[in-house]
């Protein structure tokens, strides 16, 4: 880390700002070194956020400076410092002090400025932590705390306390100290081992899985922030949720009995896509005698063979890419294929090909509505291929479910969903004609499909969410307000069906 001082900056300013930046970026250190031309500061303390136990200043003096002159200068500061001129270097030891006493050290700055060979004003300083405080963090204890709080995510970042996400809101773990850069290194090594540490340091990002026995699986995403390691950890249950626990209409489960086609679960990050797909895969696992292949980055839910057999593959470990794994899967006698994400043109092309050739393919996209999902898939392809891709989607699409998680009354979250079902001539024709906006009307009038607005009304009328929370998932707030007030306009009829 580097900081620059101004023409008016004193040594006290450099010390104060530099130490604050170190603590903010990498956590509480025990020993820190400040370096610039002709001067070095050594700082040590067991609680540097409040008190400095040892400060040593080493600098190169002007020619001809004597030990006697230095001692007289120190005496004039009225601070009980030790000073020694040795082999052309002045070594100055400052007694212990607290942060509130920092301004009382200004005479030390004047002393150094008087005797140093070149002024320290407008200088660039490098800051290096030589030792961090032992915080006593245990990653497995933090994971257990996640489960106790019913948290979905844990955020570990040097310079701050651990944070957890509970019902979509981030909150700190109040009784924990700030995490240091050394703590972060230990966390990565404990969760991913030396290989993931090397990958994270080289690639600056890394995703991997960790199994906390009896608690769940962790999807760990490592990254670098301000030159320090950071982790976002998602807790995944050891077993997928049973489908009824999802609070999603049973018509979605009926897709699991199809033997060909493409089914997509969509939504923003953290909207429950992986949970829904895992429940559907396990639903098939229990009821069909099939070979299921999953391709994920990284593997999240871990399945146990039941009526089916499941082959789980991780990108980077078991295969080079989603597209490669999909092409290879067609020769591995699959009935069902799960692709973690349709993230590029080759994966989409391979997924559509697998759906066309008699396989049931599940995947996800980061889109917010069914119409956006189809548009996004088509937009990946060059203009001269789009008519063909539109035709492939029209004939292979089994359905799209888009999700938004809402806060449930009494705690927890519940999905609001939009459901578009394929396989119907009216849906197929709208896609073939490129008249995708027509799908909105189809969703609203078909008894098996749902719009977000319709589902928000259902959740509110069942007493599962508040009115304010239901409105957050609506695209037509006015229609929602009318129907819950008992006024039946056109929107009201559509919402009620």
Coordinates of C-alpha atoms in Angstrom, one line a residue:
X1 CA 0.0 0.0 0.0
X2 CA 1.2 3.5 -0.8
X3 CA 0.2 6.9 0.5
X4 CA 1.4 10.4 -0.4
X5 CA 1.9 13.3 1.9
X6 CA 1.3 17.0 1.1
X7 CA 3.5 20.0 1.7
X8 CA 1.6 20.6 4.9
X9 CA 1.6 17.0 6.1
X10 CA 3.5 16.2 9.3
X11 CA 5.0 12.9 10.3
X12 CA 2.0 12.6 12.7
X13 CA -0.4 13.0 9.7
X14 CA 1.4 10.3 7.8
X15 CA 1.3 8.0 10.8
X16 CA -2.4 8.6 11.5
X17 CA -3.7 8.3 7.9
X18 CA -1.4 5.4 7.0
X19 CA -2.4 3.3 9.9
X20 CA -6.1 4.0 9.4
X21 CA -5.8 2.9 5.8
X22 CA -4.0 -0.3 6.7
X23 CA -6.7 -1.2 9.3
X24 CA -9.5 -0.4 6.9
X25 CA -8.0 -2.4 4.0
X26 CA -6.4 -5.4 5.7
X27 CA -7.5 -5.6 9.3
X28 CA -5.8 -4.9 12.6
X29 CA -2.0 -5.4 12.4
X30 CA 0.4 -5.9 15.2
X31 CA 3.5 -4.6 13.4
X32 CA 3.7 -2.2 10.5
X33 CA 6.6 -0.6 8.6
X34 CA 6.4 2.8 6.9
X35 CA 9.2 3.5 4.3
X36 CA 10.2 6.5 2.3
X37 CA 13.5 7.9 1.1
X38 CA 15.8 8.5 4.1
X39 CA 13.2 7.5 6.7
X40 CA 11.5 4.4 8.2
X41 CA 8.9 4.1 10.9
X42 CA 8.4 0.9 12.8
X43 CA 5.1 0.6 14.7
X44 CA 4.1 -2.2 17.1
X45 CA 1.1 -2.7 19.4
X46 CA -1.4 -5.3 20.6
X47 CA -4.3 -2.9 20.0
X48 CA -3.2 -0.5 17.3
X49 CA -6.7 0.8 16.8
X50 CA -6.4 2.5 20.2
X51 CA -2.8 2.4 21.5
X52 CA 0.8 2.2 20.1
X53 CA 3.2 0.3 22.3
X54 CA 6.3 1.0 20.3
X55 CA 7.3 3.6 17.7
X56 CA 10.8 3.7 16.3
X57 CA 11.9 6.3 13.7
X58 CA 15.1 5.7 11.7
X59 CA 16.3 8.5 9.4
X60 CA 19.5 9.7 7.6
X61 CA 20.7 12.9 9.2
X62 CA 22.4 15.9 7.6
X63 CA 26.1 15.9 7.3
X64 CA 27.9 16.8 10.6
X65 CA 25.0 16.1 13.0
X66 CA 26.4 14.9 16.3
X67 CA 25.0 12.7 19.1
X68 CA 25.1 15.7 21.4
X69 CA 23.0 17.9 19.1
X70 CA 20.5 15.1 18.8
X71 CA 20.2 14.7 22.6
X72 CA 19.7 18.4 23.0
X73 CA 17.0 18.4 20.4
X74 CA 15.2 15.5 22.1
X75 CA 15.4 17.3 25.4
X76 CA 13.7 20.3 23.9
X77 CA 10.6 18.2 22.8
X78 CA 10.0 17.4 26.5
X79 CA 9.1 13.8 25.4
X80 CA 11.0 11.0 27.0
X81 CA 12.5 9.6 23.8
X82 CA 15.7 7.6 23.3
X83 CA 18.0 8.7 20.5
X84 CA 21.2 7.2 19.1
X85 CA 23.4 8.0 16.1
X86 CA 24.9 4.8 14.7
X87 CA 26.6 4.2 11.4
X88 CA 25.1 7.2 9.8
X89 CA 21.5 6.5 10.9
X90 CA 19.6 8.2 13.7
X91 CA 17.5 5.8 15.7
X92 CA 14.7 7.4 17.7
X93 CA 12.5 5.5 20.2
X94 CA 9.2 7.1 21.2
X95 CA 7.5 5.9 24.4
X96 CA 4.0 4.2 24.2
X97 CA 1.1 6.5 23.6
X98 CA -2.7 6.4 22.9
X99 CA -4.3 7.8 19.7
X100 CA -5.8 10.7 21.7
X101 CA -2.3 11.8 22.5
X102 CA -1.1 11.8 18.9
X103 CA -1.0 15.6 18.5
X104 CA 1.4 15.8 21.4
X105 CA 4.0 14.1 19.2
X106 CA 4.3 17.2 16.9
X107 CA 7.6 18.2 18.5
X108 CA 9.0 14.9 17.2
X109 CA 8.0 15.9 13.7
X110 CA 9.8 19.2 14.1
X111 CA 12.9 17.4 15.5
X112 CA 13.1 15.0 12.5
X113 CA 12.5 17.8 10.0
X114 CA 15.4 19.8 11.5
X115 CA 17.9 17.0 11.4
X116 CA 17.0 14.8 8.4
X117 CA 19.0 15.1 5.2
X118 CA 15.9 15.9 3.1
X119 CA 12.4 17.1 4.2
X120 CA 9.7 14.5 4.5
X121 CA 7.1 16.9 3.1
X122 CA 5.4 15.8 -0.1
X123 CA 6.8 12.3 0.1
X124 CA 5.5 8.9 -1.0
X125 CA 5.4 6.3 1.7
X126 CA 5.1 2.5 1.3
X127 CA 3.2 0.7 4.1
X128 CA 3.9 -3.0 4.8
X129 CA 2.3 -5.1 7.5
X130 CA 4.9 -7.4 9.1
X131 CA 2.6 -9.2 11.5
X132 CA -1.2 -9.3 12.1
X133 CA -3.0 -9.8 15.4
X134 CA -4.2 -13.3 16.2
X135 CA -8.0 -13.0 16.1
X136 CA -8.9 -16.6 16.9
X137 CA -11.4 -17.0 14.1
X138 CA -12.6 -20.5 13.3
X139 CA -14.3 -20.8 9.9
X140 CA -16.4 -23.8 11.0
X141 CA -17.8 -21.8 13.9
X142 CA -18.8 -19.0 11.5
X143 CA -20.5 -21.6 9.3
X144 CA -22.5 -22.9 12.3
X145 CA -23.5 -19.3 13.2
X146 CA -24.7 -18.9 9.6
X147 CA -27.0 -21.9 10.0
X148 CA -28.2 -20.7 13.4
X149 CA -29.2 -17.3 12.0
X150 CA -30.7 -18.9 8.8
X151 CA -28.4 -16.8 6.8
X152 CA -28.0 -17.4 3.0
X153 CA -24.6 -15.8 2.6
X154 CA -21.4 -15.0 4.6
X155 CA -19.1 -12.2 3.6
X156 CA -15.5 -12.3 4.8
X157 CA -13.3 -9.3 4.0
X158 CA -10.1 -8.1 5.4
X159 CA -10.5 -4.9 7.5
X160 CA -14.1 -5.5 8.6
X161 CA -16.2 -7.9 10.7
X162 CA -17.9 -10.9 9.1
X163 CA -21.3 -10.0 7.6
X164 CA -24.2 -12.4 7.0
X165 CA -27.3 -12.0 4.7
X166 CA -30.5 -12.8 6.6
X167 CA -33.8 -12.5 4.6
X168 CA -31.9 -10.5 2.0
X169 CA -30.5 -7.9 4.4
X170 CA -26.8 -7.8 5.3
X171 CA -25.9 -7.5 9.0
X172 CA -22.6 -7.7 10.9
X173 CA -21.8 -10.5 13.4
X174 CA -21.6 -8.1 16.3
X175 CA -19.4 -10.0 18.7
X176 CA -16.6 -10.7 16.1
X177 CA -13.5 -8.6 15.7
X178 CA -12.4 -7.2 12.3
X179 CA -10.8 -9.8 10.0
X180 CA -7.2 -9.4 9.1
X181 CA -5.4 -10.2 5.8
X182 CA -3.8 -13.2 7.6
X183 CA -7.2 -14.4 8.7
X184 CA -8.3 -14.3 5.1
X185 CA -5.4 -16.4 4.0
X186 CA -6.2 -19.0 6.6
X187 CA -9.9 -19.0 5.6
X188 CA -9.0 -19.7 1.9
X189 CA -6.6 -22.4 2.9
X190 CA -9.1 -24.0 5.2
X191 CA -11.9 -24.0 2.7
X192 CA -10.1 -24.6 -0.6
X193 CA -6.6 -25.7 0.2
X194 CA -3.3 -24.6 -1.5
X195 CA -4.6 -25.2 -5.0
X196 CA -7.4 -22.7 -4.7
X197 CA -5.1 -20.2 -2.9
X198 CA -2.7 -20.4 -5.9
X199 CA -5.6 -20.0 -8.4
X200 CA -7.0 -17.1 -6.5
X201 CA -3.7 -15.3 -6.3
X202 CA -3.1 -15.9 -10.0
X203 CA -6.5 -15.4 -11.6
X204 CA -7.8 -12.9 -9.0
X205 CA -11.1 -14.8 -8.8
X206 CA -11.9 -18.4 -7.8
X207 CA -15.0 -20.5 -7.1
X208 CA -15.0 -23.7 -5.2
X209 CA -17.0 -25.9 -2.9
X210 CA -16.6 -26.9 0.8
X211 CA -18.6 -29.5 2.7
X212 CA -19.4 -28.6 6.3
X213 CA -20.6 -32.0 7.5
X214 CA -24.0 -31.8 9.2
X215 CA -24.4 -28.2 8.2
X216 CA -24.3 -28.0 4.4
X217 CA -22.3 -27.3 1.3
X218 CA -20.6 -24.0 0.8
X219 CA -20.3 -22.3 -2.6
X220 CA -17.2 -20.1 -2.0
X221 CA -16.3 -17.3 -4.4
X222 CA -12.9 -15.7 -3.7
X223 CA -11.8 -12.4 -5.1
X224 CA -9.3 -9.6 -4.4
X225 CA -10.2 -6.2 -3.1
X226 CA -7.6 -3.5 -2.4
X227 CA -4.9 -6.1 -2.7
X228 CA -6.4 -8.2 0.1
X229 CA -8.4 -11.5 -0.2
X230 CA -12.1 -11.6 0.2
X231 CA -14.7 -14.4 0.2
X232 CA -18.5 -14.5 -0.5
X233 CA -19.8 -17.8 0.9
X234 CA -23.3 -19.2 0.2
X235 CA -24.7 -21.9 2.4
X236 CA -26.5 -24.7 0.5
X237 CA -28.4 -27.5 2.4
X238 CA -26.9 -31.0 2.3
X239 CA -30.1 -32.2 0.6
X240 CA -32.3 -30.4 -2.0
X241 CA -35.6 -29.1 -0.7
X242 CA -38.6 -31.2 -1.5
X243 CA -40.6 -29.6 -4.3
X244 CA -43.7 -28.7 -2.1
X245 CA -41.4 -26.7 0.2
X246 CA -40.6 -24.3 -2.7
X247 CA -44.1 -22.8 -2.7
X248 CA -44.2 -22.9 -6.5
X249 CA -47.3 -24.1 -8.5
X250 CA -47.4 -27.8 -9.1
X251 CA -47.6 -27.2 -12.9
X252 CA -43.8 -26.5 -12.8
X253 CA -43.2 -30.0 -11.3
X254 CA -45.2 -31.5 -14.2
X255 CA -42.3 -30.5 -16.5
X256 CA -40.1 -33.1 -14.7
X257 CA -42.1 -35.8 -16.5
X258 CA -41.3 -34.5 -20.0
X259 CA -38.7 -36.5 -22.0
X260 CA -37.4 -33.8 -24.2
X261 CA -37.2 -30.0 -24.5
X262 CA -35.6 -27.0 -22.7
X263 CA -36.7 -25.6 -19.4
X264 CA -35.2 -22.4 -17.9
X265 CA -35.2 -21.0 -14.4
X266 CA -34.3 -17.3 -14.5
X267 CA -33.8 -14.4 -12.2
X268 CA -31.2 -12.1 -10.7
X269 CA -28.4 -13.4 -8.5
X270 CA -29.7 -14.8 -5.2
X271 CA -33.3 -15.3 -6.4
X272 CA -33.3 -19.0 -5.7
X273 CA -32.7 -20.4 -9.2
X274 CA -30.3 -23.1 -8.0
X275 CA -32.7 -24.1 -5.2
X276 CA -35.6 -24.6 -7.7
X277 CA -33.5 -26.5 -10.2
X278 CA -32.1 -28.8 -7.4
X279 CA -35.7 -29.6 -6.2
X280 CA -36.7 -30.4 -9.8
X281 CA -33.6 -32.6 -10.4
X282 CA -34.3 -34.5 -7.1
X283 CA -38.0 -34.8 -8.0
X284 CA -36.9 -36.6 -11.2
X285 CA -34.3 -38.6 -9.2
X286 CA -37.0 -40.0 -7.0
X287 CA -39.7 -40.7 -9.6
X288 CA -37.9 -41.7 -12.9
X289 CA -35.3 -44.2 -13.9
X290 CA -33.0 -41.9 -15.7
X291 CA -29.4 -40.9 -16.2
X292 CA -29.0 -37.3 -15.1
X293 CA -25.9 -35.3 -16.0
X294 CA -25.2 -32.0 -14.3
X295 CA -22.6 -29.5 -15.5
X296 CA -21.9 -26.8 -12.8
X297 CA -19.4 -24.1 -11.9
X298 CA -19.0 -24.9 -9.1
X299 CA -21.1 -27.9 -8.0
X300 CA -23.6 -26.6 -5.5
X301 CA -26.2 -29.2 -4.4
X302 CA -24.8 -32.8 -4.1
X303 CA -27.3 -35.5 -5.0
X304 CA -27.6 -39.1 -3.9
X305 CA -28.7 -41.7 -6.5
X306 CA -32.3 -42.8 -5.9
X307 CA -34.4 -44.2 -8.7
X308 CA -32.0 -42.4 -11.1
X309 CA -28.3 -42.2 -11.4
X310 CA -26.7 -38.7 -11.3
X311 CA -23.3 -37.7 -12.8
X312 CA -22.2 -34.3 -11.5
X313 CA -19.4 -32.5 -13.4
X314 CA -17.6 -29.3 -12.4
X315 CA -16.2 -26.9 -14.9
X316 CA -12.5 -26.5 -14.5
X317 CA -12.1 -29.7 -12.6
X318 CA -14.0 -32.3 -14.6
X319 CA -14.5 -30.5 -17.9
X320 CA -13.0 -27.4 -19.6
X321 CA -16.3 -25.6 -20.3
X322 CA -20.1 -25.9 -20.3
X323 CA -20.2 -26.2 -24.1
X324 CA -17.6 -29.0 -24.1
X325 CA -19.4 -30.9 -21.4
X326 CA -22.7 -30.5 -23.2
X327 CA -21.3 -31.9 -26.5
X328 CA -19.7 -34.8 -24.6
X329 CA -22.9 -35.5 -22.7
X330 CA -24.7 -36.5 -25.9
X331 CA -22.4 -39.6 -26.1
X332 CA -22.9 -40.5 -22.4
X333 CA -26.5 -41.8 -22.6
X334 CA -28.2 -39.1 -20.7
X335 CA -32.0 -38.6 -20.2
X336 CA -31.8 -35.3 -18.4
X337 CA -29.1 -32.7 -18.5
X338 CA -28.6 -29.7 -16.1
X339 CA -26.4 -26.9 -17.3
X340 CA -25.5 -24.5 -14.5
X341 CA -25.8 -21.4 -16.7
X342 CA -26.4 -20.5 -20.4
X343 CA -23.6 -17.9 -20.4
X344 CA -22.4 -17.9 -24.1
X345 CA -23.4 -18.7 -27.6
X346 CA -21.7 -22.1 -27.7
X347 CA -23.5 -23.3 -24.5
X348 CA -26.9 -22.1 -25.8
X349 CA -26.3 -23.7 -29.2
X350 CA -25.3 -27.0 -27.5
X351 CA -28.2 -26.9 -25.1
X352 CA -30.8 -26.4 -27.9
X353 CA -29.2 -29.2 -29.8
X354 CA -29.4 -31.5 -26.8
X355 CA -33.1 -30.6 -26.3
X356 CA -33.8 -31.2 -30.0
X357 CA -32.3 -34.6 -30.0
X358 CA -34.5 -36.1 -27.3
X359 CA -33.1 -34.9 -23.9
X360 CA -34.7 -32.8 -21.2
X361 CA -32.4 -29.9 -20.6
X362 CA -32.5 -27.6 -17.6
X363 CA -30.6 -24.4 -17.3
X364 CA -30.6 -20.8 -16.0
X365 CA -30.2 -17.2 -17.3
X366 CA -29.8 -13.9 -15.4
X367 CA -33.0 -12.4 -16.9
X368 CA -36.0 -11.0 -15.1
X369 CA -39.0 -12.0 -17.3
X370 CA -39.9 -14.8 -19.7
X371 CA -39.9 -12.4 -22.7
X372 CA -36.5 -11.1 -21.7
X373 CA -35.2 -14.6 -21.5
X374 CA -36.2 -15.6 -25.1
X375 CA -34.9 -12.2 -26.4
X376 CA -31.6 -12.7 -24.6
X377 CA -31.1 -16.2 -26.1
X378 CA -31.8 -15.0 -29.6
X379 CA -29.6 -11.9 -29.2
X380 CA -26.5 -14.0 -28.6
X381 CA -26.6 -15.1 -32.3
X382 CA -25.7 -13.3 -35.5
X383 CA -28.5 -11.7 -37.4
X384 CA -28.4 -14.3 -40.2
X385 CA -28.9 -17.2 -37.6
X386 CA -31.7 -15.7 -35.6
X387 CA -34.6 -17.1 -37.6
X388 CA -33.3 -20.6 -37.2
X389 CA -32.6 -20.1 -33.5
X390 CA -36.1 -18.7 -33.0
X391 CA -37.5 -21.8 -34.6
X392 CA -35.4 -24.1 -32.4
X393 CA -36.6 -22.3 -29.3
X394 CA -40.2 -22.3 -30.4
X395 CA -40.2 -26.1 -30.9
X396 CA -38.0 -27.1 -27.9
X397 CA -39.1 -24.7 -25.1
X398 CA -40.9 -26.5 -22.3
X399 CA -41.2 -23.5 -20.1
X400 CA -39.6 -20.5 -18.4
X401 CA -39.9 -19.7 -14.7
X402 CA -38.7 -16.4 -13.5
X403 CA -38.3 -15.8 -9.8
X404 CA -38.1 -12.9 -7.3
X405 CA -37.7 -13.6 -3.6
X406 CA -40.0 -11.7 -1.2
X407 CA -39.8 -11.3 2.5
X408 CA -42.3 -13.7 4.1
X409 CA -44.5 -12.6 7.0
X410 CA -43.1 -14.3 10.1
X411 CA -39.5 -14.5 8.7
X412 CA -37.9 -16.2 5.8
X413 CA -38.4 -15.6 2.0
X414 CA -40.9 -16.9 -0.5
X415 CA -40.6 -16.8 -4.3
X416 CA -42.9 -14.7 -6.5
X417 CA -42.8 -16.3 -10.0
X418 CA -43.7 -15.7 -13.6
X419 CA -44.5 -18.9 -15.5
X420 CA -44.5 -19.3 -19.2
X421 CA -45.2 -22.9 -20.5
X422 CA -44.1 -24.0 -24.0
X423 CA -45.5 -26.8 -26.1
X424 CA -48.7 -24.8 -26.8
X425 CA -49.4 -23.8 -30.4
X426 CA -50.2 -20.2 -29.4
X427 CA -46.8 -19.8 -27.6
X428 CA -44.9 -21.5 -30.4
X429 CA -46.6 -19.2 -33.0
X430 CA -45.8 -16.0 -31.0
X431 CA -42.1 -17.0 -30.9
X432 CA -41.9 -18.1 -34.6
X433 CA -43.5 -14.8 -35.6
X434 CA -41.2 -12.8 -33.4
X435 CA -44.2 -11.2 -31.7
X436 CA -42.8 -11.9 -28.2
X437 CA -44.8 -9.1 -26.5
X438 CA -47.9 -11.2 -27.3
X439 CA -46.6 -13.7 -24.6
X440 CA -47.5 -11.3 -21.8
X441 CA -51.2 -11.6 -22.8
X442 CA -51.0 -15.3 -23.2
X443 CA -49.5 -15.7 -19.7
X444 CA -52.2 -13.6 -18.2
X445 CA -55.2 -15.6 -19.6
X446 CA -53.8 -19.1 -19.5
X447 CA -55.0 -20.9 -16.4
X448 CA -51.7 -22.8 -15.9
X449 CA -49.4 -19.8 -16.4
X450 CA -48.8 -16.9 -14.0
X451 CA -47.6 -13.3 -14.3
X452 CA -45.7 -11.7 -11.5
X453 CA -48.7 -9.5 -10.8
X454 CA -51.1 -12.4 -10.6
X455 CA -48.8 -14.4 -8.3
X456 CA -48.2 -11.3 -6.1
X457 CA -52.0 -11.1 -5.6
X458 CA -52.1 -14.8 -4.6
X459 CA -49.3 -14.4 -2.1
X460 CA -50.9 -11.3 -0.5
X461 CA -54.4 -12.8 -0.4
X462 CA -53.0 -15.9 1.3
X463 CA -51.4 -13.7 4.0
X464 CA -47.9 -14.8 3.1
X465 CA -46.5 -11.4 2.3
X466 CA -47.3 -7.8 3.1
X467 CA -48.9 -5.5 0.5
X468 CA -45.8 -3.4 0.3
X469 CA -43.7 -6.5 -0.3
X470 CA -46.1 -7.9 -2.9
X471 CA -46.0 -4.6 -4.8
X472 CA -42.2 -4.8 -5.2
X473 CA -42.7 -7.8 -7.6
X474 CA -45.4 -6.2 -9.6
X475 CA -45.1 -4.5 -13.0
X476 CA -48.7 -3.1 -12.8
X477 CA -49.1 -1.6 -9.3
X478 CA -52.3 0.2 -10.3
X479 CA -54.0 -3.1 -11.3
X480 CA -52.8 -4.8 -8.1
X481 CA -54.2 -1.9 -5.9
X482 CA -57.5 -2.1 -7.7
X483 CA -58.0 -5.9 -7.3
X484 CA -57.1 -5.9 -3.6
X485 CA -59.6 -3.0 -3.1
X486 CA -62.3 -5.1 -4.8
X487 CA -62.5 -3.0 -8.0
X488 CA -62.7 -5.2 -11.0
X489 CA -61.3 -3.5 -14.1
X490 CA -59.6 -5.1 -17.0
X491 CA -56.4 -5.6 -15.0
X492 CA -58.4 -6.9 -12.1
X493 CA -60.0 -9.6 -14.2
X494 CA -56.6 -10.6 -15.5
X495 CA -55.1 -10.8 -12.1
X496 CA -57.9 -12.9 -10.8
X497 CA -58.4 -14.9 -13.9

